[in-house]
């Protein structure tokens, strides 16, 4: 009945982690009956809850009719627009990369008082204080939400981000600081922050609690997956109990830039059968050929297994982070599919249509 966080780890929170209860919309459960599994699913249709049953035999797996995650009732988009943003407050802001890491990444929590109702996988916009070189207010920048819908304090009243401080040297040799990322990484507790959104439906989680969810992240692309994984493994929900397989691949430059490592390791300890975790540390690890360990290099070590998983219609791939990763991952898929005489681009198109291939890279 009540919803409760079962573990909150490595997170510098001083608030208690008790959660309010939430109402169930869809509650699937599996009943095993004489070796023939029967899937019962309560589906909300026009406000009524209808029980749908599908009997699955081992010979011919029945296709379960999927409800598009994008049609889910209650997914809010663009509640707050740039001209009328929500003003939250920074509750905490902490650097989560080591001092010797190339670049800084910060984890920050903002108050929303429940006014910015988001789902796992959505993003918010942030408008930095100040004006641009033309004297106009800064344009918003998008950031993937790094907390579950319940938020890091479990009260549905906060939203968290994972932000990399952008600093680079331009052609003239000058040090340039990115406007919004520096604004955010420098925010002190108590400071105000202008929030827009929430936005985005591409990265919403699949509904099937028995799904295989493969998450591919580079750097701060980890944000939506922290959000997924908290919901799956650190929280209790009346209407959702994850019982499938979550497999996270995270690519970072150095071990000192591994984001949320302790949290993920805690999850692994807690649910070893439901969670797999693989890191690709590009500047410290190589494969057997001596090649740099990018996320796709690590994935290639499990190529056959990943390909078999991709043939199941309840396997969902999510990709987030650097734009360059998409091509690297496509390249390994092309050759795997070709072994089975399958054209990868066509296959990927079908996966996308079925919401099994979800990409948000930038
Ligand atoms: C959907 C989405 C989600 C995102 N989620 C996150 C997230 O979770 N965390 C996160 O940290 N970021 C995220 N981003 C990126 C974020 O929106 C900003 O783009 C980023 O923080 C930089 O903004 P800024 O204002 O600091 O930099 P700006 O002041 O906007 O400067 C960026 C500009 O600087 C220039 N530039 C950048 N690097 C270099 C370089 N090396 N050499 C020369 N010029 C350069 C480019 O012109 C670039 O457009 C996301 C982006 C999108 C679209
Ligand atoms: N929703 C979204 O669209 C979203 C959300 C969050 C973040 N982002 C974006 O994601 C990016 C993350 O950057 P970051 O600075 O946080 O990451 P980072 O800490 O620099 O880590 C990125 C990792 O990816 C590696 N890499 C570089 N090129 C690659 C390629 N072609 N294929 C696979 N791996 C590659 C890097 O290796 P080397 O550096 O050693 O080469 C490094 O190990 C940012 O551009 C951010 O804006 C987008």
PDB file of C-alpha atoms in Angstrom, residues 11 92-97 104-110 122-124 126 142-147 152 159-166 180-181 184-185 217-227 250 252 257-261 263-264 320-321:
ATOM      1  CA  UNK A  11      23.766  10.607  -1.730  1.00  0.00           C
ATOM      2  CA  UNK A  92      22.001  21.052  -2.597  1.00  0.00           C
ATOM      3  CA  UNK A  93      24.748  20.951  -5.181  1.00  0.00           C
ATOM      4  CA  UNK A  94      27.683  18.600  -4.991  1.00  0.00           C
ATOM      5  CA  UNK A  95      30.609  17.691  -7.238  1.00  0.00           C
ATOM      6  CA  UNK A  96      30.471  14.002  -8.069  1.00  0.00           C
ATOM      7  CA  UNK A  97      33.690  13.649 -10.057  1.00  0.00           C
ATOM      8  CA  UNK A 104      33.683  18.547 -13.360  1.00  0.00           C
ATOM      9  CA  UNK A 105      30.226  17.050 -13.065  1.00  0.00           C
ATOM     10  CA  UNK A 106      27.779  18.146 -10.363  1.00  0.00           C
ATOM     11  CA  UNK A 107      24.651  16.603  -8.921  1.00  0.00           C
ATOM     12  CA  UNK A 108      22.069  19.159  -7.850  1.00  0.00           C
ATOM     13  CA  UNK A 109      18.595  19.063  -6.318  1.00  0.00           C
ATOM     14  CA  UNK A 110      15.989  21.799  -6.787  1.00  0.00           C
ATOM     15  CA  UNK A 122      11.957  13.577 -19.214  1.00  0.00           C
ATOM     16  CA  UNK A 123      14.065  16.738 -19.258  1.00  0.00           C
ATOM     17  CA  UNK A 124      13.643  20.242 -17.912  1.00  0.00           C
ATOM     18  CA  UNK A 126      16.920  25.962 -17.193  1.00  0.00           C
ATOM     19  CA  UNK A 142      17.807  21.410 -21.651  1.00  0.00           C
ATOM     20  CA  UNK A 143      18.943  18.952 -18.984  1.00  0.00           C
ATOM     21  CA  UNK A 144      17.866  15.339 -18.527  1.00  0.00           C
ATOM     22  CA  UNK A 145      16.271  14.752 -15.167  1.00  0.00           C
ATOM     23  CA  UNK A 146      18.482  12.566 -12.968  1.00  0.00           C
ATOM     24  CA  UNK A 147      15.958  11.761 -10.244  1.00  0.00           C
ATOM     25  CA  UNK A 152      15.780  12.233  -4.298  1.00  0.00           C
ATOM     26  CA  UNK A 159      13.973  17.512  -9.287  1.00  0.00           C
ATOM     27  CA  UNK A 160      17.656  16.625  -9.698  1.00  0.00           C
ATOM     28  CA  UNK A 161      20.155  17.172 -12.493  1.00  0.00           C
ATOM     29  CA  UNK A 162      23.596  15.857 -13.381  1.00  0.00           C
ATOM     30  CA  UNK A 163      25.512  18.652 -15.101  1.00  0.00           C
ATOM     31  CA  UNK A 164      28.956  18.799 -16.661  1.00  0.00           C
ATOM     32  CA  UNK A 165      30.672  22.172 -16.399  1.00  0.00           C
ATOM     33  CA  UNK A 166      31.502  23.257 -19.954  1.00  0.00           C
ATOM     34  CA  UNK A 180      24.148  27.622 -18.217  1.00  0.00           C
ATOM     35  CA  UNK A 181      26.328  24.718 -17.102  1.00  0.00           C
ATOM     36  CA  UNK A 184      24.231  25.551 -12.506  1.00  0.00           C
ATOM     37  CA  UNK A 185      27.491  24.098 -11.234  1.00  0.00           C
ATOM     38  CA  UNK A 217      25.192   6.139 -21.368  1.00  0.00           C
ATOM     39  CA  UNK A 218      28.225   8.319 -21.965  1.00  0.00           C
ATOM     40  CA  UNK A 219      29.096  10.852 -19.272  1.00  0.00           C
ATOM     41  CA  UNK A 220      26.133  12.902 -18.081  1.00  0.00           C
ATOM     42  CA  UNK A 221      23.968  10.793 -20.403  1.00  0.00           C
ATOM     43  CA  UNK A 222      23.637   8.683 -17.242  1.00  0.00           C
ATOM     44  CA  UNK A 223      20.986  11.096 -15.905  1.00  0.00           C
ATOM     45  CA  UNK A 224      17.806   9.406 -17.203  1.00  0.00           C
ATOM     46  CA  UNK A 225      19.129   5.994 -16.225  1.00  0.00           C
ATOM     47  CA  UNK A 226      19.765   6.981 -12.638  1.00  0.00           C
ATOM     48  CA  UNK A 227      16.140   8.057 -12.689  1.00  0.00           C
ATOM     49  CA  UNK A 250      28.354   3.560 -18.742  1.00  0.00           C
ATOM     50  CA  UNK A 252      33.456   7.753 -18.958  1.00  0.00           C
ATOM     51  CA  UNK A 257      34.688  10.364 -13.493  1.00  0.00           C
ATOM     52  CA  UNK A 258      32.491   7.306 -12.931  1.00  0.00           C
ATOM     53  CA  UNK A 259      29.133   8.841 -12.040  1.00  0.00           C
ATOM     54  CA  UNK A 260      26.950   7.421  -9.222  1.00  0.00           C
ATOM     55  CA  UNK A 261      29.161   4.320  -9.068  1.00  0.00           C
ATOM     56  CA  UNK A 263      24.663   3.758  -5.974  1.00  0.00           C
ATOM     57  CA  UNK A 264      24.817   1.371  -8.901  1.00  0.00           C
ATOM     58  CA  UNK A 320      21.863   8.917 -23.970  1.00  0.00           C
ATOM     59  CA  UNK A 321      24.910  11.158 -24.058  1.00  0.00           C
TER      60      UNK A 321
END
